[in-house]
PDB file of C-alpha atoms in Angstrom:
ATOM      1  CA  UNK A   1      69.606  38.252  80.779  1.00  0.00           C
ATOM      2  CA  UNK A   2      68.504  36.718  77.202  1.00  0.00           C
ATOM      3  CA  UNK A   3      66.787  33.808  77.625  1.00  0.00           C
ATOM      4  CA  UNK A   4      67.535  32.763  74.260  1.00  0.00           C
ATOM      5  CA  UNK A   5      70.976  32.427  73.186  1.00  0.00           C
ATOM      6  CA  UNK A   6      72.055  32.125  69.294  1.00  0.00           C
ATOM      7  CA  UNK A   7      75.995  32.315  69.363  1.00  0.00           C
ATOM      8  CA  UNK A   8      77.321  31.721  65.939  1.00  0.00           C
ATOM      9  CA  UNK A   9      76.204  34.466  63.933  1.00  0.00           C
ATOM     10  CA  UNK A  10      77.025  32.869  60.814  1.00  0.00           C
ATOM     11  CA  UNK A  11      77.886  29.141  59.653  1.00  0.00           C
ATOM     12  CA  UNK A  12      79.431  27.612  56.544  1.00  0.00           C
ATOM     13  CA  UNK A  13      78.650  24.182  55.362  1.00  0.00           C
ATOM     14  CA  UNK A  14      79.321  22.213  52.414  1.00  0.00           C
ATOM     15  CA  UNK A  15      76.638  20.678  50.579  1.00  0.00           C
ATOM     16  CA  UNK A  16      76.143  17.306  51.411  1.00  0.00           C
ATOM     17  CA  UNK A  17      77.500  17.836  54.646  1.00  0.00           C
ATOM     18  CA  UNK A  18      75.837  17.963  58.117  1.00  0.00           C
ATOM     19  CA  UNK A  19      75.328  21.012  60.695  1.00  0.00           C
ATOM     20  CA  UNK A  20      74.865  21.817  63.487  1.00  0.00           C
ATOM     21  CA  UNK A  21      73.183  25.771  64.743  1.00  0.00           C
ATOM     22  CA  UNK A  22      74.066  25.850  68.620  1.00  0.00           C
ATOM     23  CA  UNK A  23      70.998  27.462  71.059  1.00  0.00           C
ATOM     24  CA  UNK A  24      70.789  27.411  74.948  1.00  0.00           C
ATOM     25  CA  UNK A  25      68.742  28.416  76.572  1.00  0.00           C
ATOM     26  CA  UNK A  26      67.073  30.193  80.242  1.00  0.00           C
ATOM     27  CA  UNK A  27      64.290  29.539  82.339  1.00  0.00           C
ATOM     28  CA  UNK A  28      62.848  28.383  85.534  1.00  0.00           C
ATOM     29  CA  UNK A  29      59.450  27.268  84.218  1.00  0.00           C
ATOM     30  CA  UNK A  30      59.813  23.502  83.940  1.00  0.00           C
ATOM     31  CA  UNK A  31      57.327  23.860  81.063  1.00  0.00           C
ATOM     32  CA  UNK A  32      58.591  24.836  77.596  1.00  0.00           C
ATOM     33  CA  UNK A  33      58.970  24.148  74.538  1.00  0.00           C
ATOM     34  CA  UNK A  34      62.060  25.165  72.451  1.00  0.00           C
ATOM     35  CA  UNK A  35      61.297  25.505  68.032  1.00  0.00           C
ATOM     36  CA  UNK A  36      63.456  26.497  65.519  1.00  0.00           C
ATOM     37  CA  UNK A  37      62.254  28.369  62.363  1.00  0.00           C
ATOM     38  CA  UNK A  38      63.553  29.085  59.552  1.00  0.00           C
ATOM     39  CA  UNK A  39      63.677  32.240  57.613  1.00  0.00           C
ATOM     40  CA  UNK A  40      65.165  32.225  53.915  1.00  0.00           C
ATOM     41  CA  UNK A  41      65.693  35.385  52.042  1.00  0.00           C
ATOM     42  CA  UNK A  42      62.290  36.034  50.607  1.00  0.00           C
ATOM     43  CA  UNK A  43      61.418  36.966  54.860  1.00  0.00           C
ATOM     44  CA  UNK A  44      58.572  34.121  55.585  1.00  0.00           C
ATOM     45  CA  UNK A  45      59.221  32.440  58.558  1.00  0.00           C
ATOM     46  CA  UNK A  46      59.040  28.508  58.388  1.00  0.00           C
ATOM     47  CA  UNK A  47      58.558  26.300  61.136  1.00  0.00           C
ATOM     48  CA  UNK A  48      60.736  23.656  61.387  1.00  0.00           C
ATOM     49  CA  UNK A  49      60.983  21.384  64.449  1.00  0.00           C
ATOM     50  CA  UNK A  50      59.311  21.583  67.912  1.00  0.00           C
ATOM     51  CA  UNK A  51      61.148  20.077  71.290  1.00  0.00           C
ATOM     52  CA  UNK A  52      59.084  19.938  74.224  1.00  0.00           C
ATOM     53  CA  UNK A  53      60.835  19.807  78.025  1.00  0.00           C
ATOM     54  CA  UNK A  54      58.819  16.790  79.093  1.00  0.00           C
ATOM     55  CA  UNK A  55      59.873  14.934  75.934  1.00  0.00           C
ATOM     56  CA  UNK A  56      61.757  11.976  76.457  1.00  0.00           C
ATOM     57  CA  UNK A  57      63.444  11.538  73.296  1.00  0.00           C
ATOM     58  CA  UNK A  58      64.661  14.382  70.385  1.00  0.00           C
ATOM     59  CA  UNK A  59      62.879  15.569  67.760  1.00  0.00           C
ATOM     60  CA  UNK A  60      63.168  14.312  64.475  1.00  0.00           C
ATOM     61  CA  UNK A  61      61.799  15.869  61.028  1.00  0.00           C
ATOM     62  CA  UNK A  62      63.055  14.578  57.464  1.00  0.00           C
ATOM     63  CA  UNK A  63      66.527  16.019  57.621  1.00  0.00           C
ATOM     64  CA  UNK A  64      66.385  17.871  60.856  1.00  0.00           C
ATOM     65  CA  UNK A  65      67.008  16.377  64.092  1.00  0.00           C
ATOM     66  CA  UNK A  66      67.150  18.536  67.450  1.00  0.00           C
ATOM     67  CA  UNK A  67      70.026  17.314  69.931  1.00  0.00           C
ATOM     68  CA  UNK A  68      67.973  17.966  73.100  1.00  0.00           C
ATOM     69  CA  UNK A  69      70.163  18.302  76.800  1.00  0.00           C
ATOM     70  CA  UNK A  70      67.918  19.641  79.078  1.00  0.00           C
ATOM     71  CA  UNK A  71      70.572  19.512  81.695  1.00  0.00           C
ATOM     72  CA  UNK A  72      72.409  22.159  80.127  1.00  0.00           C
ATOM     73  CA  UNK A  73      69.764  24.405  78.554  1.00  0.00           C
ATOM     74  CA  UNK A  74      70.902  23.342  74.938  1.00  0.00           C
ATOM     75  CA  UNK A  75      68.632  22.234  72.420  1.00  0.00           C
ATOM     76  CA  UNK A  76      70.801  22.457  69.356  1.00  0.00           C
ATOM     77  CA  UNK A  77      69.117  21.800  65.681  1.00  0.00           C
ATOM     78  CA  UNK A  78      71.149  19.188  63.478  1.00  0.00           C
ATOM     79  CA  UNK A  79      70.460  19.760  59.854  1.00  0.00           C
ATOM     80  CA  UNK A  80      71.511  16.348  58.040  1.00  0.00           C
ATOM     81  CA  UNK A  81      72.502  16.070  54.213  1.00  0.00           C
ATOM     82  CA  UNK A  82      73.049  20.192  53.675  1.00  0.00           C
ATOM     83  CA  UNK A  83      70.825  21.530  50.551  1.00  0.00           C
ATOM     84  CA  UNK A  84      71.822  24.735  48.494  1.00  0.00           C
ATOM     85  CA  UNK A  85      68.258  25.243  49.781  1.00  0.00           C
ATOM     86  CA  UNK A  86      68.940  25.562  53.213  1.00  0.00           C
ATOM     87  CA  UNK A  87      71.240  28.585  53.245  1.00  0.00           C
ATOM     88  CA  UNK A  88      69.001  30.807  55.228  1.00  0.00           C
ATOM     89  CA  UNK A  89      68.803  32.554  58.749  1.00  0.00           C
ATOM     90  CA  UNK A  90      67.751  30.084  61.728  1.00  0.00           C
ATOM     91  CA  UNK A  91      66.492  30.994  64.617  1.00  0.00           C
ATOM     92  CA  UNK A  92      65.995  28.940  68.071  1.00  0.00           C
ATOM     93  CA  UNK A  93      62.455  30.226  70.278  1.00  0.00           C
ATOM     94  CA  UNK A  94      61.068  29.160  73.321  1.00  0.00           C
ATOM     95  CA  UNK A  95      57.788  29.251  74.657  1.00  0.00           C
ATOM     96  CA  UNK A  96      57.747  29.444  78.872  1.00  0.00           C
ATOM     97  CA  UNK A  97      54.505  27.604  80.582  1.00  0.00           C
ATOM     98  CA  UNK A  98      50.430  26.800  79.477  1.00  0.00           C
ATOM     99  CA  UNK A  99      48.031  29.641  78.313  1.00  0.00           C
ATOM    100  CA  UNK A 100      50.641  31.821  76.269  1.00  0.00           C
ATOM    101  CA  UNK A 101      51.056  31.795  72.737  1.00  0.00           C
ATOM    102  CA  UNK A 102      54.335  34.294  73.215  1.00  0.00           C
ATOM    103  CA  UNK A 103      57.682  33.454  71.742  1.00  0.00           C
ATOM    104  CA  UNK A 104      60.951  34.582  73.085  1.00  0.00           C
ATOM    105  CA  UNK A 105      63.612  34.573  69.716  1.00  0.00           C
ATOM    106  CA  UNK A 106      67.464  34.022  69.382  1.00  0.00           C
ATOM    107  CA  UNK A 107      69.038  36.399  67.587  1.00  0.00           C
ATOM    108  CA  UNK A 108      69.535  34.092  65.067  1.00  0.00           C
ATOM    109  CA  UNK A 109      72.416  31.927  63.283  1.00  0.00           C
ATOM    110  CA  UNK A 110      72.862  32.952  59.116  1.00  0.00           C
ATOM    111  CA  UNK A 111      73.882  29.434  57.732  1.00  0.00           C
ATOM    112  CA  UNK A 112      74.994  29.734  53.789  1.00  0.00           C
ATOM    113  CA  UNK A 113      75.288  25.852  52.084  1.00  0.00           C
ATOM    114  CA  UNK A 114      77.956  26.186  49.297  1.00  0.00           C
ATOM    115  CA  UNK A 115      78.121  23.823  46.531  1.00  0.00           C
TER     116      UNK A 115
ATOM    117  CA  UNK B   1      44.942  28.270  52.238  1.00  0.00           C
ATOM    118  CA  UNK B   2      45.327  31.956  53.045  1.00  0.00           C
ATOM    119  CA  UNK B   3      46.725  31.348  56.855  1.00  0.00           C
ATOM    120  CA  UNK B   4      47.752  34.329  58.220  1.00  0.00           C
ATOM    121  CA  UNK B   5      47.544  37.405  56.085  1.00  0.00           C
ATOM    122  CA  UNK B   6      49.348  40.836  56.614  1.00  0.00           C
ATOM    123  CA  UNK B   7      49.154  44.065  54.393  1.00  0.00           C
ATOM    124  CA  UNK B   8      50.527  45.669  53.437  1.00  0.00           C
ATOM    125  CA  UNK B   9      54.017  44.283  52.278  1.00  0.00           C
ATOM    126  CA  UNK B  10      55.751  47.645  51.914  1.00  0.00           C
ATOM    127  CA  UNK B  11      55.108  51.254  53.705  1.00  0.00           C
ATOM    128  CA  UNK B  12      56.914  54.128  53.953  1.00  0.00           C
ATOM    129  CA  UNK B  13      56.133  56.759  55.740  1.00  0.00           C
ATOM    130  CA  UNK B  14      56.783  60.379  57.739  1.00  0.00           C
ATOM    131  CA  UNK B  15      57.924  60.841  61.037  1.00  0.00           C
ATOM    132  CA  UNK B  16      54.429  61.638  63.082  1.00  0.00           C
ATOM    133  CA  UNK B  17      52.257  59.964  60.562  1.00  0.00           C
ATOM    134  CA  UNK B  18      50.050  57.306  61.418  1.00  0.00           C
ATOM    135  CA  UNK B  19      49.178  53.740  60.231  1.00  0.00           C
ATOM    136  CA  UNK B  20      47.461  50.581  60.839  1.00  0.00           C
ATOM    137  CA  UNK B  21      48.880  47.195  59.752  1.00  0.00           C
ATOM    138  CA  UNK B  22      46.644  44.662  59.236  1.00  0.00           C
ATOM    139  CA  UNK B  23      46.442  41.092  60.267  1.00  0.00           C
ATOM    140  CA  UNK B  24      43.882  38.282  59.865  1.00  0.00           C
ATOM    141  CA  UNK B  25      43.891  34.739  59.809  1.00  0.00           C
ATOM    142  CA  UNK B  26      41.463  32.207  58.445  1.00  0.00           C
ATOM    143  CA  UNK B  27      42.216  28.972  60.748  1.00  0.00           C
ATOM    144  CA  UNK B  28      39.934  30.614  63.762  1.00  0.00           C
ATOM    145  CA  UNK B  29      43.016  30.412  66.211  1.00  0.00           C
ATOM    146  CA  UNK B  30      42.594  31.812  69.955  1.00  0.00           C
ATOM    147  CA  UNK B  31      46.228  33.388  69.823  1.00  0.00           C
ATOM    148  CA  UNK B  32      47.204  36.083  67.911  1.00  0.00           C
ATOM    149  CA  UNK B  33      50.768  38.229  68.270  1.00  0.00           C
ATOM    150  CA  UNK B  34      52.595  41.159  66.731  1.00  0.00           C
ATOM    151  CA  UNK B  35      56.634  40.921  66.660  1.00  0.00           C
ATOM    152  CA  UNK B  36      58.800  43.251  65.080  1.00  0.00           C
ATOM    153  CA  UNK B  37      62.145  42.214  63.506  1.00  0.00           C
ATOM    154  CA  UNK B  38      65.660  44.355  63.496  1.00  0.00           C
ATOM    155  CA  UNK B  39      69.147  43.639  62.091  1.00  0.00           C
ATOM    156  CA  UNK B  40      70.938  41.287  64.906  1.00  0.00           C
ATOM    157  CA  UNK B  41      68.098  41.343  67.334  1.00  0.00           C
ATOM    158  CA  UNK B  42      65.801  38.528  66.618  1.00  0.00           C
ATOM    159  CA  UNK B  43      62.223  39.192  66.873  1.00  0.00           C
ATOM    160  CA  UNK B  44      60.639  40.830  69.577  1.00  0.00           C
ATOM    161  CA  UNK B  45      57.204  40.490  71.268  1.00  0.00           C
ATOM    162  CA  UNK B  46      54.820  43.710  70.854  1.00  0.00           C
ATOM    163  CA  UNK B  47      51.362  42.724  71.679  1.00  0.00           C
ATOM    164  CA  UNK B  48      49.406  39.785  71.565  1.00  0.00           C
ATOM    165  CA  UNK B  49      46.069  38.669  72.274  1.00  0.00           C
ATOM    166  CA  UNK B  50      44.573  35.252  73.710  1.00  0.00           C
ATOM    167  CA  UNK B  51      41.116  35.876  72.447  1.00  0.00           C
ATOM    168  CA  UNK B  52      38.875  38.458  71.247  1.00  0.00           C
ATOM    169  CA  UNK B  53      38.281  41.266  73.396  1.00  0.00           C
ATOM    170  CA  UNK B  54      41.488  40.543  75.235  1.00  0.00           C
ATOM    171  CA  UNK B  55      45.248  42.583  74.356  1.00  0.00           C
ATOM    172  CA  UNK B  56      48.216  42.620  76.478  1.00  0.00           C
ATOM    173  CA  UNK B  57      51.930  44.442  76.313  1.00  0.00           C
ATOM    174  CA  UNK B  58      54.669  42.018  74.967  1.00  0.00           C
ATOM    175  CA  UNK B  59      58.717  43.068  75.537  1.00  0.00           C
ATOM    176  CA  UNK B  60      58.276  46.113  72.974  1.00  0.00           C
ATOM    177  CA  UNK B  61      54.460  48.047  73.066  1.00  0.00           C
ATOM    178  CA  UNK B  62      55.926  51.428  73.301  1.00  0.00           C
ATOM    179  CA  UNK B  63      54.306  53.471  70.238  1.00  0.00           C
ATOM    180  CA  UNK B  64      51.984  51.014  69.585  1.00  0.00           C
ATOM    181  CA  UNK B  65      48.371  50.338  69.980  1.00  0.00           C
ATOM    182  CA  UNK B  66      46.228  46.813  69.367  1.00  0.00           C
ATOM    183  CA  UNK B  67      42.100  45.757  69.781  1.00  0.00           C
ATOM    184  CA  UNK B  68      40.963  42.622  68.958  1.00  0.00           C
ATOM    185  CA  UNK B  69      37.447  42.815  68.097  1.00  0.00           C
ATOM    186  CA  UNK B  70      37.101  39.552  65.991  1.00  0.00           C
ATOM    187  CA  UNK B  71      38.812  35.797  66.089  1.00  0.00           C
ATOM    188  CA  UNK B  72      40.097  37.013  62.896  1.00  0.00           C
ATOM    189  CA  UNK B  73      41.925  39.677  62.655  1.00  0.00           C
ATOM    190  CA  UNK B  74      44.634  41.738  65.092  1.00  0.00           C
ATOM    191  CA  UNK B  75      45.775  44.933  63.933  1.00  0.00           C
ATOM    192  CA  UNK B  76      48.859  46.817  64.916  1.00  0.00           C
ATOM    193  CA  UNK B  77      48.376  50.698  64.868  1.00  0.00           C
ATOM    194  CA  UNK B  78      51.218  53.319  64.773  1.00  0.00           C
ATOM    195  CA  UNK B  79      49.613  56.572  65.999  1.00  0.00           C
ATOM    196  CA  UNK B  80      52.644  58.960  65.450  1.00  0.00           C
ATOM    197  CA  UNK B  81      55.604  56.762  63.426  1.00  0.00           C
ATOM    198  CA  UNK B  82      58.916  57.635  64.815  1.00  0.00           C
ATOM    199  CA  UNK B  83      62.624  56.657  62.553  1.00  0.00           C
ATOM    200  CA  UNK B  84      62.795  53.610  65.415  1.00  0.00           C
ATOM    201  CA  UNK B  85      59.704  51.977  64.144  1.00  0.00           C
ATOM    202  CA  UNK B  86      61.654  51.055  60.905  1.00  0.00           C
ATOM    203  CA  UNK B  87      61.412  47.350  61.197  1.00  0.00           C
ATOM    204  CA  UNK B  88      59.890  44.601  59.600  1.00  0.00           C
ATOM    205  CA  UNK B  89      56.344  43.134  61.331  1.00  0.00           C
ATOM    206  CA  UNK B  90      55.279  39.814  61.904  1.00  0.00           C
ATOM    207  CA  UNK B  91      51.752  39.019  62.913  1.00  0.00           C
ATOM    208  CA  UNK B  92      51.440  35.596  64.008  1.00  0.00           C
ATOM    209  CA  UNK B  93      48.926  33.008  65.478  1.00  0.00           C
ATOM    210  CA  UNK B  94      48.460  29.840  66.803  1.00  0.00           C
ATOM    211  CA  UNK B  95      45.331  27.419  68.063  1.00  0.00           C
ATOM    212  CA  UNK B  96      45.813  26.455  71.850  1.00  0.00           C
ATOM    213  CA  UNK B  97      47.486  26.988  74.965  1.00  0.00           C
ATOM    214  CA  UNK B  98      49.723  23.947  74.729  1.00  0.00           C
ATOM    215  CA  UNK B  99      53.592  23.693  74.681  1.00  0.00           C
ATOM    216  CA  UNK B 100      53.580  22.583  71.030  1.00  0.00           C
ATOM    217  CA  UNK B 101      51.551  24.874  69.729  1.00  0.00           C
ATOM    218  CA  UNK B 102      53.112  25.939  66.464  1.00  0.00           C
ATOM    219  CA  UNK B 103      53.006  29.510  65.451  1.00  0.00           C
ATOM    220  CA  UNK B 104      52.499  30.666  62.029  1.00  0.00           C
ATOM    221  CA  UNK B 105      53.333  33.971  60.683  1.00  0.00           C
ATOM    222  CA  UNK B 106      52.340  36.059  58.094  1.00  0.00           C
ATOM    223  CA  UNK B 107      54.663  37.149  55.280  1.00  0.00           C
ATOM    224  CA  UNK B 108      55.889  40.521  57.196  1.00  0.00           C
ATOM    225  CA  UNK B 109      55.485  44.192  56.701  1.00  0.00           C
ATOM    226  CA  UNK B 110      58.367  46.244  56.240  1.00  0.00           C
ATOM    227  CA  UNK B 111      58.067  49.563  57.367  1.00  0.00           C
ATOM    228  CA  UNK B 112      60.128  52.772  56.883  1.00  0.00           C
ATOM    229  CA  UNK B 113      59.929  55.851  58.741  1.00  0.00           C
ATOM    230  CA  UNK B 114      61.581  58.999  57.321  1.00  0.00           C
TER     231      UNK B 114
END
């Protein structure tokens, strides 16, 4: 079963406009922590916001904000005031329990910003 | 800041040939990983390694080998490339065991096999 789950393969937005790039998500560990990264067409991938399980309240960073409901495995990232910059492929990763540095990636959500 | 640090960018090569792809980072992190990259699949976990001296098998380590002799660097060798290796590689690493950790990757290696 994937453990990560990206659903919208691609996503338009206007610029200016807000989005949101859907990700739930599958695990028994009660310790995790979800990230989304970014990867624009040049291939690098950037990090971009971190949500951990114990956290009480969502993430915030600059423009990004992670809507967080642990209840049903969602941790969906909220990408405020679109950029032309932006258009990119996102994907959603979650790291299960202590000692591991190992991801387990979405498939990923291509999000293109049009003017 | 070099970070992390893969070459080389590009390869192509023959089925049955063999190659190393290297990886080393400069910020002295513990954890070190290999993921490969293919059209609709996300990336996937080959190897990684919690410390020097010490490898283990991530989702994907079939046709693969890894060491990790130093802190610094983690390379991925192909001992006899096969058309299904054609991916692009990520080497990553991170500092510590905790949930937060951030992960930073290197720029990626895109490999063909003919």
């Amino acid at each position: 079963a994937q453990k990560i789950t990206q659903t919208q393969p691609g996503m338009f937005v206007q610029e200016k406009e807000a989005v949101t790039l859907d990700c739930t998500y599958d695990t028994s560990d009660p310790s995790y922590g979800l990230f989304w990264y970014k990867q624009p067409s040049s291939g690098e991938m950037i990090f971009l916001i971190y949500q951990g399980s114990y956290d009480q309240q969502n993430a915030t960073e600059g423009r990004y904000s992670l809507n967080f409901q642990k209840a049903r495995k969602s941790a969906n990232l909220v990408i405020s005031a679109s950029q032309l910059g932006d258009s990119a492929m996102y994907f959603c990763a979650m790291r299960e329990g202590l000692n591991t540095d190992k991801l387990i990636f979405g498939t990923g959500t291509r999000l293109q910003v049009f003017p | 800041n070099a970070g992390v640090t893969q070459t080389p960018k590009f390869q192509v090569l023959k089925t049955g040939q063999s190659m190393t792809l290297q990886c080393a980072q400069d910020m002295n992190h513990e954890y070190m990983s290999w993921y490969r990259q293919d059209p609709g699949m996300g990336l996937r976990l080959i190897h990684y390694s919690v410390g020097a001296g010490i490898t283990d098998q991530g989702e994907v380590p079939n046709g693969y080998n890894v060491s990790r002799s130093t802190t610094e660097d983690f390379p991925l060798r192909l001992l006899s490339a096969a058309p299904s290796q054609t991916s692009v590689y990520f080497c990553a690493s991170s500092y510590g065991n905790s949930l937060n950790t951030e992960a930073f990757f290197g720029q990626g290696t895109r490999l063909t096999v003919v």
